[in-house]
Short mmCIF file of C-alpha atoms in Angstrom, two decimals:
data_model
loop_
_atom_site.label_atom_id
_atom_site.label_comp_id
_atom_site.label_asym_id
_atom_site.label_seq_id
_atom_site.Cartn_x
_atom_site.Cartn_y
_atom_site.Cartn_z
CA MET A 1 195.95 -70.73 62.70
CA ALA A 2 197.43 -70.07 59.46
CA GLY A 3 194.28 -71.11 57.69
CA GLU A 4 193.95 -67.49 58.03
CA GLU A 5 196.36 -67.21 55.29
CA HIS A 6 194.26 -69.07 52.89
CA LEU A 7 193.41 -66.51 50.22
CA LEU A 8 190.23 -68.19 49.03
CA SER A 9 187.32 -65.80 49.21
CA THR A 10 184.03 -67.55 49.52
CA GLU A 11 180.51 -66.09 49.43
CA ILE A 12 177.46 -68.01 50.49
CA VAL A 13 174.22 -67.06 48.79
CA ASN A 14 170.97 -68.25 50.32
CA ARG A 15 168.58 -69.09 47.54
CA GLY A 16 165.62 -69.45 49.84
CA ILE A 17 163.12 -72.28 49.85
CA GLN A 18 162.65 -74.48 46.85
CA SER A 19 159.08 -74.37 45.64
CA SER A 20 158.98 -77.69 43.82
CA GLY A 21 160.76 -80.98 43.29
CA PRO A 22 161.59 -83.83 45.62
CA ASN A 23 163.45 -81.53 47.97
CA ALA A 24 160.76 -78.90 48.16
CA GLY A 25 160.84 -76.89 51.34
CA SER A 26 164.54 -77.48 52.02
CA PRO A 27 166.94 -74.52 52.09
CA THR A 28 169.60 -74.45 49.43
CA PHE A 29 172.76 -72.43 48.95
CA SER A 30 175.49 -71.87 46.39
CA VAL A 31 179.15 -71.16 46.80
CA ARG A 32 180.78 -68.35 44.87
CA VAL A 33 184.55 -68.32 44.94
CA ARG A 34 186.50 -65.23 43.85
CA ARG A 35 189.07 -66.73 41.54
CA ARG A 36 191.33 -63.82 40.76
CA LEU A 37 193.81 -61.74 42.73
CA PRO A 38 194.20 -58.10 41.81
CA GLU A 39 196.92 -57.34 39.29
CA PHE A 40 200.07 -56.59 41.29
CA VAL A 41 201.49 -53.99 38.98
CA GLN A 42 198.35 -52.03 38.08
CA SER A 43 198.70 -49.71 41.07
CA VAL A 44 202.27 -50.05 42.33
CA ASN A 45 203.13 -47.37 44.86
CA LEU A 46 206.44 -45.60 44.29
CA LYS A 47 207.19 -45.52 48.00
CA TYR A 48 207.58 -49.31 48.00
CA VAL A 49 210.08 -49.11 45.19
CA LYS A 50 211.91 -46.43 47.23
CA LEU A 51 211.80 -48.72 50.26
CA GLY A 52 213.54 -51.45 48.28
CA TYR A 53 216.26 -49.10 47.07
CA HIS A 54 216.75 -47.83 50.64
CA TYR A 55 218.34 -51.19 51.46
CA LEU A 56 221.00 -50.48 48.79
CA ILE A 57 221.65 -46.85 49.45
CA ASN A 58 223.99 -47.58 52.41
CA HIS A 59 226.49 -48.97 49.89
CA GLY A 60 225.86 -46.29 47.28
CA ILE A 61 229.14 -44.55 47.97
CA TYR A 62 231.05 -47.72 47.14
CA LEU A 63 228.99 -48.31 44.00
CA ALA A 64 229.62 -44.75 42.89
CA THR A 65 233.31 -44.25 43.75
CA VAL A 66 234.85 -47.65 43.13
CA PRO A 67 234.26 -47.69 39.36
CA VAL A 68 235.66 -44.18 39.10
CA LEU A 69 238.79 -45.08 41.06
CA VAL A 70 239.28 -48.21 38.98
CA LEU A 71 238.98 -46.27 35.75
CA VAL A 72 241.39 -43.52 36.89
CA PHE A 73 243.91 -45.96 38.32
CA GLY A 74 243.62 -48.22 35.28
CA ALA A 75 244.16 -45.37 32.85
CA GLU A 76 247.23 -44.17 34.76
CA VAL A 77 248.80 -47.58 35.21
CA GLY A 78 247.95 -48.75 31.72
CA SER A 79 250.18 -46.10 30.13
CA LEU A 80 253.29 -47.27 32.06
CA SER A 81 255.59 -50.18 31.36
CA ARG A 82 256.31 -52.68 34.07
CA GLU A 83 259.84 -51.37 34.69
CA GLU A 84 258.69 -47.74 34.95
CA LEU A 85 255.82 -48.73 37.29
CA TRP A 86 258.25 -50.43 39.70
CA ARG A 87 260.66 -47.53 39.45
CA ARG A 88 257.93 -44.99 40.37
CA LEU A 89 256.71 -47.11 43.28
CA TRP A 90 260.28 -47.38 44.63
CA ASP A 91 260.97 -43.66 44.20
CA SER A 92 257.69 -42.72 45.98
CA THR A 93 258.57 -44.79 49.03
CA ALA A 94 262.32 -44.20 49.16
CA GLY A 95 261.86 -40.81 50.78
CA TYR A 96 260.11 -42.26 53.83
CA ASP A 97 261.66 -44.01 56.76
CA LEU A 98 260.72 -47.52 57.87
CA ALA A 99 258.52 -46.28 60.70
CA THR A 100 256.37 -44.23 58.41
CA VAL A 101 255.89 -47.08 55.94
CA LEU A 102 254.99 -49.49 58.74
CA SER A 103 252.57 -46.98 60.24
CA PHE A 104 250.88 -46.57 56.88
CA PHE A 105 250.44 -50.31 56.39
CA GLY A 106 249.29 -50.64 60.04
CA VAL A 107 246.54 -48.12 59.48
CA PHE A 108 245.57 -49.78 56.23
CA VAL A 109 245.33 -53.25 57.84
CA PHE A 110 243.43 -51.85 60.82
CA THR A 111 240.91 -50.12 58.47
CA LEU A 112 240.34 -53.31 56.50
CA SER A 113 239.93 -55.28 59.75
CA VAL A 114 237.32 -52.87 61.11
CA TYR A 115 235.47 -53.00 57.81
CA PHE A 116 235.25 -56.78 57.66
CA MET A 117 234.49 -57.13 61.38
CA SER A 118 231.65 -54.63 61.12
CA ARG A 119 229.99 -56.50 58.30
CA PRO A 120 226.96 -58.56 59.30
CA ARG A 121 227.79 -62.18 59.96
CA SER A 122 226.77 -64.68 57.34
CA ILE A 123 223.92 -66.91 58.47
CA TYR A 124 224.08 -70.47 57.28
CA LEU A 125 221.41 -73.15 57.16
CA LEU A 126 223.19 -76.41 58.07
CA ASP A 127 220.15 -78.62 57.53
CA PHE A 128 216.42 -78.89 58.17
CA ALA A 129 213.80 -81.57 58.72
CA CYS A 130 210.09 -81.85 58.05
CA TYR A 131 207.78 -84.05 60.10
CA LYS A 132 206.20 -87.04 58.40
CA PRO A 133 204.12 -89.42 60.50
CA HIS A 134 205.09 -93.08 60.70
CA ASP A 135 202.46 -95.69 59.88
CA ASP A 136 200.13 -96.66 62.75
CA LEU A 137 202.13 -99.61 64.05
CA LYS A 138 205.51 -97.87 63.94
CA ALA A 139 204.12 -94.70 65.47
CA ARG A 140 202.53 -96.51 68.36
CA LYS A 141 205.65 -98.61 69.16
CA TYR A 142 208.23 -95.87 68.56
CA TYR A 143 206.60 -93.11 70.60
CA ASN A 144 205.35 -95.21 73.49
CA GLN A 145 208.77 -96.77 74.02
CA ARG A 146 211.01 -93.73 73.48
CA HIS A 147 208.89 -90.92 74.88
CA LYS A 148 206.86 -92.84 77.51
CA CYS A 149 203.63 -91.15 76.52
CA ALA A 150 200.43 -91.99 74.65
CA TRP A 151 200.42 -89.59 71.77
CA PRO A 152 197.45 -89.36 69.34
CA ARG A 153 197.89 -91.41 66.19
CA PRO A 154 197.99 -89.43 62.94
CA TRP A 155 195.40 -90.40 60.36
CA GLN A 156 196.11 -90.37 56.61
CA VAL A 157 192.72 -89.26 55.32
CA SER A 158 191.24 -89.00 51.83
CA LYS A 159 188.63 -86.32 50.94
CA GLU A 160 185.88 -88.95 50.97
CA GLN A 161 186.98 -90.28 54.33
CA PHE A 162 187.13 -86.72 55.67
CA ILE A 163 183.52 -86.01 54.77
CA GLU A 164 182.21 -89.38 55.92
CA SER A 165 184.03 -89.18 59.28
CA ALA A 166 182.84 -85.63 59.72
CA ARG A 167 179.27 -86.86 59.19
CA LYS A 168 179.70 -89.71 61.71
CA SER A 169 181.17 -87.38 64.32
CA GLY A 170 177.77 -85.63 64.60
CA LYS A 171 179.41 -82.21 64.78
CA PHE A 172 178.14 -80.92 61.43
CA ASP A 173 174.75 -80.64 59.75
CA GLU A 174 174.22 -81.66 56.11
CA VAL A 175 174.44 -78.09 54.82
CA SER A 176 177.89 -77.69 56.44
CA LEU A 177 179.05 -81.05 55.17
CA GLU A 178 178.02 -80.15 51.62
CA PHE A 179 179.85 -76.82 51.88
CA GLN A 180 183.04 -78.51 53.04
CA LYS A 181 182.77 -81.10 50.30
CA ARG A 182 182.62 -78.39 47.62
CA ILE A 183 185.57 -76.59 49.09
CA LEU A 184 187.63 -79.81 49.19
CA GLN A 185 186.87 -80.60 45.56
CA SER A 186 188.54 -77.42 44.33
CA SER A 187 191.18 -77.16 47.05
CA GLY A 188 194.10 -78.92 45.30
CA ILE A 189 194.52 -81.24 48.30
CA GLY A 190 195.06 -84.92 47.69
CA ASP A 191 194.00 -88.06 49.54
CA GLU A 192 197.08 -88.68 51.72
CA THR A 193 197.19 -85.72 54.07
CA TYR A 194 197.36 -86.14 57.85
CA ILE A 195 195.02 -85.11 60.66
CA PRO A 196 194.77 -86.31 64.27
CA LYS A 197 192.15 -89.01 64.62
CA ALA A 198 190.71 -87.21 67.61
CA VAL A 199 189.22 -84.46 65.51
CA MET A 200 186.56 -86.84 64.17
CA SER A 201 185.65 -88.32 67.54
CA LEU A 202 182.47 -87.50 69.40
CA GLU A 203 184.44 -85.83 72.17
CA ASN A 204 185.87 -82.30 72.23
CA CYS A 205 189.33 -82.36 70.66
CA SER A 206 190.17 -78.70 71.37
CA THR A 207 191.61 -79.39 74.76
CA MET A 208 195.04 -78.54 76.20
CA LYS A 209 195.73 -82.22 76.63
CA GLU A 210 195.15 -83.00 72.92
CA GLY A 211 197.05 -79.87 71.90
CA ARG A 212 200.10 -80.77 73.94
CA ALA A 213 200.01 -84.33 72.70
CA GLU A 214 199.92 -83.24 69.05
CA ALA A 215 202.64 -80.65 69.63
CA SER A 216 204.85 -83.28 71.19
CA MET A 217 204.37 -85.62 68.34
CA VAL A 218 205.13 -83.23 65.46
CA MET A 219 207.85 -81.12 67.11
CA PHE A 220 209.82 -83.98 68.62
CA GLY A 221 209.43 -86.02 65.46
CA ALA A 222 211.00 -83.24 63.37
CA LEU A 223 213.67 -82.43 65.92
CA ASP A 224 214.75 -86.06 66.39
CA GLU A 225 215.33 -86.27 62.64
CA LEU A 226 217.22 -82.98 62.55
CA PHE A 227 219.57 -83.88 65.41
CA GLU A 228 220.20 -87.24 63.77
CA LYS A 229 221.03 -85.64 60.40
CA THR A 230 223.33 -82.95 61.82
CA ARG A 231 224.82 -85.05 64.64
CA LEU A 232 224.49 -82.07 66.95
CA ARG A 233 223.85 -82.39 70.65
CA PRO A 234 220.79 -80.44 71.91
CA LYS A 235 222.99 -78.84 74.58
CA ASP A 236 225.06 -77.18 71.91
CA VAL A 237 222.10 -75.06 70.74
CA GLY A 238 222.29 -71.51 72.10
CA ILE A 239 219.15 -69.98 70.52
CA LEU A 240 215.67 -71.50 70.18
CA VAL A 241 212.76 -69.90 68.36
CA VAL A 242 209.35 -71.63 68.12
CA ASN A 243 206.34 -70.31 66.27
CA CYS A 244 202.74 -71.64 66.51
CA SER A 245 199.90 -69.31 65.75
CA ILE A 246 196.97 -70.29 67.97
CA PHE A 247 198.07 -73.05 70.38
CA ASN A 248 200.16 -71.32 73.04
CA PRO A 249 200.13 -73.20 76.35
CA THR A 250 201.90 -72.41 79.61
CA PRO A 251 204.69 -73.48 79.94
CA SER A 252 205.34 -72.60 76.29
CA LEU A 253 206.17 -74.86 73.40
CA SER A 254 209.80 -73.72 73.53
CA ALA A 255 209.87 -74.77 77.19
CA MET A 256 208.46 -78.19 76.18
CA ILE A 257 211.40 -78.64 73.78
CA ILE A 258 213.96 -77.51 76.32
CA ASN A 259 212.49 -79.88 78.97
CA HIS A 260 212.30 -82.84 76.57
CA TYR A 261 215.88 -82.49 75.26
CA LYS A 262 217.37 -81.23 78.53
CA MET A 263 218.94 -78.19 76.84
CA ARG A 264 221.33 -75.88 78.68
CA GLY A 265 220.13 -73.34 81.20
CA ASN A 266 221.44 -70.22 79.45
CA ILE A 267 219.70 -70.87 76.13
CA LEU A 268 217.96 -67.86 74.59
CA SER A 269 214.41 -69.11 73.89
CA PHE A 270 211.51 -67.35 72.19
CA ASN A 271 207.91 -68.42 71.55
CA LEU A 272 205.96 -66.60 68.81
CA GLY A 273 202.18 -66.83 68.77
CA GLY A 274 199.27 -65.49 66.75
CA MET A 275 201.31 -64.56 63.67
CA GLY A 276 199.82 -66.93 61.11
CA CYS A 277 201.34 -68.88 58.19
CA SER A 278 204.07 -66.25 57.62
CA ALA A 279 205.45 -66.71 61.12
CA GLY A 280 208.13 -69.14 59.89
CA ILE A 281 209.99 -66.31 58.16
CA ILE A 282 209.39 -64.03 61.17
CA ALA A 283 210.96 -66.67 63.39
CA LEU A 284 213.85 -66.95 60.93
CA ASP A 285 214.32 -63.17 61.06
CA LEU A 286 214.41 -63.22 64.86
CA ALA A 287 216.96 -66.07 64.85
CA ARG A 288 219.12 -64.15 62.38
CA ASP A 289 219.14 -61.05 64.61
CA MET A 290 220.07 -63.18 67.63
CA LEU A 291 222.90 -64.83 65.71
CA GLN A 292 224.22 -61.44 64.66
CA ALA A 293 224.46 -60.43 68.31
CA ASN A 294 225.82 -63.76 69.62
CA PRO A 295 228.95 -65.00 67.77
CA ASN A 296 229.85 -68.66 67.29
CA ASN A 297 226.43 -70.00 68.05
CA TYR A 298 223.70 -72.37 66.80
CA ALA A 299 220.07 -71.38 66.42
CA LEU A 300 217.10 -73.76 66.21
CA VAL A 301 213.87 -72.60 64.49
CA VAL A 302 210.71 -74.75 64.84
CA SER A 303 207.59 -73.87 62.85
CA THR A 304 204.32 -75.70 63.34
CA GLU A 305 200.54 -75.48 63.96
CA MET A 306 198.16 -77.67 65.92
CA VAL A 307 195.29 -78.95 63.73
CA GLY A 308 193.23 -80.67 66.42
CA TYR A 309 193.28 -77.81 68.85
CA ASN A 310 192.08 -75.42 66.18
CA TRP A 311 189.30 -77.58 64.85
CA TYR A 312 185.98 -75.75 64.37
CA PRO A 313 182.93 -77.95 65.03
CA GLY A 314 180.26 -75.31 64.19
CA SER A 315 178.25 -74.42 61.13
CA GLU A 316 179.31 -70.89 60.07
CA ARG A 317 180.79 -71.21 56.62
CA SER A 318 183.44 -68.53 56.89
CA MET A 319 184.83 -70.42 59.83
CA LEU A 320 184.69 -73.89 58.24
CA ILE A 321 187.26 -73.13 55.50
CA PRO A 322 190.33 -73.76 57.76
CA ASN A 323 188.99 -77.26 58.50
CA CYS A 324 189.20 -78.10 54.79
CA PHE A 325 192.80 -76.96 54.21
CA PHE A 326 194.92 -77.31 57.33
CA ARG A 327 196.81 -80.49 58.02
CA MET A 328 199.49 -81.73 60.40
CA GLY A 329 203.06 -80.58 59.78
CA CYS A 330 206.23 -79.19 61.40
CA SER A 331 209.64 -78.09 60.26
CA ALA A 332 212.90 -77.69 62.21
CA LEU A 333 215.93 -75.69 60.99
CA LEU A 334 219.49 -75.54 62.31
CA LEU A 335 221.24 -72.21 61.67
CA SER A 336 224.83 -71.22 62.41
CA ASN A 337 226.93 -68.03 62.23
CA ARG A 338 230.30 -69.84 62.45
CA ARG A 339 232.62 -69.08 59.52
CA ARG A 340 233.93 -72.59 59.47
CA HIS A 341 230.49 -73.84 58.37
CA PHE A 342 230.94 -72.09 55.03
CA SER A 343 231.80 -75.33 53.31
CA ARG A 344 229.45 -77.57 55.34
CA ALA A 345 226.25 -75.50 55.13
CA LYS A 346 223.53 -76.10 52.59
CA TYR A 347 222.38 -72.52 52.16
CA ARG A 348 223.32 -68.97 53.08
CA LEU A 349 220.64 -66.47 54.01
CA GLU A 350 220.72 -63.50 51.63
CA HIS A 351 217.65 -61.34 52.30
CA ILE A 352 214.49 -61.12 54.47
CA VAL A 353 211.74 -58.63 53.50
CA ARG A 354 208.68 -58.28 55.75
CA THR A 355 205.46 -56.46 54.95
CA HIS A 356 202.77 -55.74 57.56
CA LYS A 357 199.34 -54.25 56.72
CA GLY A 358 197.99 -54.35 60.29
CA ALA A 359 197.55 -50.54 60.51
CA ASP A 360 194.52 -50.94 58.25
CA ASP A 361 191.45 -52.12 60.13
CA ARG A 362 190.19 -54.09 57.17
CA CYS A 363 193.49 -56.00 56.90
CA PHE A 364 193.63 -56.48 60.67
CA ARG A 365 190.24 -58.17 60.79
CA SER A 366 190.59 -60.13 57.50
CA ILE A 367 191.43 -63.27 59.54
CA TYR A 368 189.97 -63.05 63.04
CA GLN A 369 189.71 -65.61 65.80
CA GLU A 370 186.47 -65.39 67.72
CA GLU A 371 183.38 -67.34 68.83
CA ASP A 372 180.37 -67.88 66.63
CA SER A 373 176.75 -67.46 67.71
CA GLN A 374 176.98 -70.82 69.54
CA ARG A 375 180.14 -69.70 71.36
CA LEU A 376 182.35 -72.10 69.43
CA LYS A 377 185.76 -70.66 68.65
CA GLY A 378 187.22 -70.57 65.20
CA LEU A 379 188.85 -68.41 62.56
CA ARG A 380 186.60 -66.13 60.55
CA ILE A 381 187.76 -65.51 56.96
CA SER A 382 186.81 -62.16 55.42
CA LYS A 383 185.31 -61.98 51.93
CA GLU A 384 187.81 -59.27 51.17
CA LEU A 385 190.77 -61.48 51.87
CA VAL A 386 191.69 -61.95 48.22
CA GLU A 387 192.02 -58.23 47.66
CA ILE A 388 193.90 -57.71 50.95
CA GLY A 389 196.29 -60.55 50.26
CA GLY A 390 197.00 -59.28 46.76
CA ASP A 391 197.88 -55.82 48.05
CA ALA A 392 200.26 -57.21 50.66
CA LEU A 393 201.91 -59.47 48.08
CA LYS A 394 202.31 -56.52 45.69
CA THR A 395 203.97 -54.43 48.32
CA ASN A 396 206.36 -57.17 49.39
CA ILE A 397 207.56 -58.12 45.93
CA THR A 398 207.92 -54.48 44.92
CA THR A 399 210.16 -53.87 47.94
CA LEU A 400 212.12 -57.08 47.27
CA GLY A 401 212.70 -56.33 43.56
CA PRO A 402 215.61 -53.88 43.91
CA LEU A 403 217.46 -56.34 46.10
CA VAL A 404 217.33 -59.34 43.79
CA LEU A 405 216.44 -58.31 40.20
CA PRO A 406 219.15 -57.80 37.58
CA PHE A 407 219.84 -54.14 36.80
CA SER A 408 218.27 -54.38 33.38
CA GLU A 409 214.93 -55.54 34.87
CA GLN A 410 215.03 -52.82 37.53
CA LEU A 411 215.69 -50.16 34.90
CA ILE A 412 212.84 -51.21 32.62
CA PHE A 413 210.40 -51.64 35.52
CA PHE A 414 211.29 -48.33 37.16
CA ALA A 415 211.13 -46.41 33.84
CA THR A 416 207.75 -47.91 33.01
CA LEU A 417 206.45 -47.20 36.47
CA VAL A 418 207.52 -43.55 36.41
CA TRP A 419 206.12 -43.09 32.90
CA ARG A 420 202.74 -44.48 33.95
CA HIS A 421 202.63 -42.26 36.99
CA LEU A 422 203.52 -39.15 35.03
CA PHE A 423 201.02 -39.83 32.27
CA SER A 424 198.34 -41.75 34.24
CA SER A 425 195.61 -39.48 32.95
CA ARG A 426 194.92 -39.67 29.19
CA GLY A 427 193.38 -36.20 29.43
CA ALA A 428 196.78 -34.77 30.44
CA SER A 429 198.45 -36.55 27.56
CA GLN A 430 197.17 -37.80 24.27
CA ARG A 431 199.61 -40.76 24.31
CA PRO A 432 198.02 -44.17 24.79
CA PRO A 433 198.45 -45.66 28.29
CA VAL A 434 201.64 -47.62 28.82
CA LYS A 435 201.09 -51.30 29.61
CA PRO A 436 202.50 -52.15 33.04
CA TYR A 437 205.77 -54.05 32.96
CA ILE A 438 205.95 -57.16 35.06
CA PRO A 439 209.59 -57.86 36.20
CA ASP A 440 210.79 -61.33 35.33
CA TYR A 441 211.50 -62.79 38.71
CA LYS A 442 212.70 -65.99 36.99
CA LEU A 443 215.92 -63.98 36.27
CA ALA A 444 216.40 -63.45 39.99
CA PHE A 445 215.60 -66.93 41.32
CA GLU A 446 216.06 -70.51 40.21
CA HIS A 447 213.56 -71.94 42.68
CA PHE A 448 210.21 -70.75 44.16
CA CYS A 449 208.73 -71.84 47.46
CA VAL A 450 205.34 -70.15 47.60
CA HIS A 451 203.21 -70.91 50.67
CA ALA A 452 200.78 -73.70 49.67
CA ALA A 453 197.60 -71.99 50.88
CA SER A 454 195.20 -73.20 48.20
CA LYS A 455 195.03 -74.04 44.51
CA THR A 456 193.33 -70.73 43.79
CA VAL A 457 196.11 -68.74 45.37
CA LEU A 458 198.83 -70.62 43.48
CA ASP A 459 196.98 -70.25 40.18
CA GLU A 460 196.69 -66.49 40.65
CA LEU A 461 200.27 -66.02 41.71
CA GLN A 462 201.42 -67.96 38.73
CA ARG A 463 199.34 -65.76 36.42
CA ASN A 464 200.38 -62.46 38.03
CA LEU A 465 204.09 -63.23 38.18
CA GLU A 466 204.12 -65.10 34.84
CA LEU A 467 205.66 -68.18 36.43
CA SER A 468 205.88 -71.57 34.72
CA ASP A 469 204.32 -74.81 35.90
CA LYS A 470 207.81 -75.96 36.82
CA ASN A 471 208.31 -72.91 39.08
CA LEU A 472 205.26 -73.84 41.20
CA GLU A 473 205.59 -77.62 40.97
CA ALA A 474 206.94 -77.91 44.54
CA SER A 475 204.10 -75.72 45.97
CA ARG A 476 201.38 -77.65 44.18
CA ALA A 477 202.94 -81.03 45.20
CA THR A 478 203.11 -79.95 48.80
CA LEU A 479 199.49 -78.84 48.83
CA HIS A 480 198.42 -82.10 47.20
CA ARG A 481 200.50 -84.46 49.38
CA PHE A 482 200.56 -82.71 52.76
CA GLY A 483 197.84 -80.00 52.58
CA ASN A 484 198.33 -76.55 54.05
CA THR A 485 200.76 -77.13 56.90
CA SER A 486 200.78 -73.43 57.81
CA SER A 487 204.21 -71.83 58.43
CA SER A 488 206.11 -75.04 57.73
CA SER A 489 204.79 -75.50 54.19
CA ILE A 490 207.65 -73.61 52.48
CA TRP A 491 210.10 -76.14 53.99
CA TYR A 492 208.17 -79.14 52.67
CA GLU A 493 208.49 -77.42 49.27
CA LEU A 494 212.26 -77.05 49.62
CA ALA A 495 212.50 -80.66 50.75
CA TYR A 496 210.68 -81.62 47.53
CA MET A 497 213.28 -79.81 45.43
CA GLU A 498 216.10 -81.50 47.28
CA ALA A 499 214.55 -84.92 46.88
CA LYS A 500 214.24 -84.24 43.15
CA GLY A 501 217.91 -83.20 43.00
CA GLN A 502 216.97 -79.82 41.54
CA VAL A 503 219.11 -77.51 43.69
CA GLY A 504 222.53 -76.79 42.22
CA ARG A 505 225.52 -74.80 43.45
CA GLY A 506 224.82 -71.07 43.61
CA ASP A 507 221.07 -71.47 43.01
CA ARG A 508 218.81 -68.83 44.64
CA VAL A 509 215.65 -69.87 46.44
CA TRP A 510 212.73 -67.49 47.14
CA GLN A 511 210.42 -68.43 49.98
CA LEU A 512 207.20 -66.41 50.05
CA ALA A 513 204.60 -66.72 52.84
CA PHE A 514 201.59 -64.70 53.91
CA GLY A 515 199.30 -64.76 56.92
CA SER A 516 197.00 -63.03 59.39
CA GLY A 517 197.64 -59.47 60.38
CA PHE A 518 197.77 -59.12 57.35
CA LYS A 519 201.44 -60.00 56.60
CA CYS A 520 203.50 -61.03 53.63
CA ASN A 521 207.14 -62.08 54.07
CA SER A 522 209.96 -63.18 51.84
CA ALA A 523 213.27 -64.98 52.47
CA VAL A 524 216.02 -65.46 49.90
CA TRP A 525 218.63 -68.24 50.18
CA ARG A 526 221.67 -69.12 48.13
CA SER A 527 222.84 -72.67 47.80
CA MET A 528 226.43 -73.25 48.91
CA HIS A 529 226.93 -76.38 46.80
CA ARG A 530 224.90 -78.90 44.81
CA ILE A 531 222.41 -80.53 47.18
CA LYS A 532 222.59 -84.28 47.07
CA ARG A 533 219.46 -86.35 47.51
CA PRO A 534 219.03 -86.75 51.29
CA SER A 535 218.62 -90.11 52.96
CA ARG A 536 215.87 -88.72 55.24
CA ASN A 537 213.14 -86.79 53.47
CA PRO A 538 209.31 -86.79 53.72
CA TRP A 539 209.01 -87.21 49.92
CA LEU A 540 211.16 -90.33 49.33
CA ASP A 541 208.25 -92.84 49.40
CA CYS A 542 206.01 -90.89 46.98
CA LEU A 543 208.36 -88.77 44.87
CA HIS A 544 207.91 -90.98 41.80
CA ARG A 545 204.22 -89.93 41.56
CA TYR A 546 204.98 -86.22 41.08
CA PRO A 547 204.33 -84.09 39.13
CA GLU A 548 202.06 -86.57 37.33
CA ALA A 549 199.74 -86.78 40.34
CA LEU A 550 198.93 -83.08 40.23
#
């Protein structure tokens, strides 16, 4: 599950047996949390800067020759009067017959047509929806009548209720309960997040039946809203991509959606599993590639995770952390490559940059699903996760920089980076070391959607990238109101910005997510017009409390 992506590194220190006091003889422990990510720019590798510039080099010939041609042509034309310019143009063409002139213009038009037809198709985001549970009575009536099935009721749980219910469930000892309580207190999660009620029952909730029931509730809830907002028939969708990290039944989750909405038989469907909290951007990348290869089409991307199916009922502390952070959530996006949607779409996809550190064994095992000593399955979080996550983030943003940063920022950053590498050793040069320059990403983006993994992660990203409280307001609000909803969290954050009316025409949005593997992925969007406050949005009933509630 994407809890994997939670970059909180926790160490448990056994302090042995107390020798005195009322609790003498009882074991005690303390929790040490590594609060700082490594500095991103202290050891930037030049190869990642080169990788970013590699994306631009394909157009280098245009960038180099067009200014020269403009200068030469401008200098020549600028010295002529209007009458002399027309006379020269007429004299230069008068010596040719009509067939030659028409052939020239035919070749010119053909060349332009080939150029524009060979360009990648623009990918538009028409709209999206984020699942928000109804209250108990509405949920029970709505789902039983419309979907003819008994789905589990979501439970809006406070931190105190969480611990008390966990105690009553009998699945955890007092040491484990105290550990989870301490984690929750510093998590940044509020008292209105959602979990399935089944996770606190005496029975086993990690069953296929419970997993399918929760998947049906969150996926169909988000998709019903999306189809209602876009007024699109499910049969019109030609591409479907679903991502869910751990719960992957047979038939797949994508097959469940196709069966429920009776989609067409030639739909191109994909089901991504085991890819963590960054899988939402991976699914988006796959949908983009499929839209590039299939003109005049719609693509549906569904990102979710099943909380109940991934619940860990054991006592190993490194596997209890996901229980504290992960909550119910799901997002559904409708993408199009049709040019006529230029004026209708909300956003246009600009860039996707993906970073994968799986070749390193330490990164590969930093978030690892396995059984504990009692053969209870869960996700084991490595103590080195903070360092691993920081390195992946550093690589990703360094690669992304040349694509999005203004030229002035790129020039200063690159010059500082080269200077530091040339004179890294003070013994080789008597000059004092150059302080690393942190590019100002606020010049490249108006809005930031950083995966709401934990309060610690958001604090460290804000410090490293020198972001303001306003830049991370949506991420902190999402963590507080909905918890860590895995790969869908970046869409709850964008929904927050839309509900606040913050997204204007031409604004650039940076979505940043990280997850098991270890992976870090970025997506960049540009707003096509000013986004009006939507009538359907998961924030409308609580928006007035933020950011004061943080």
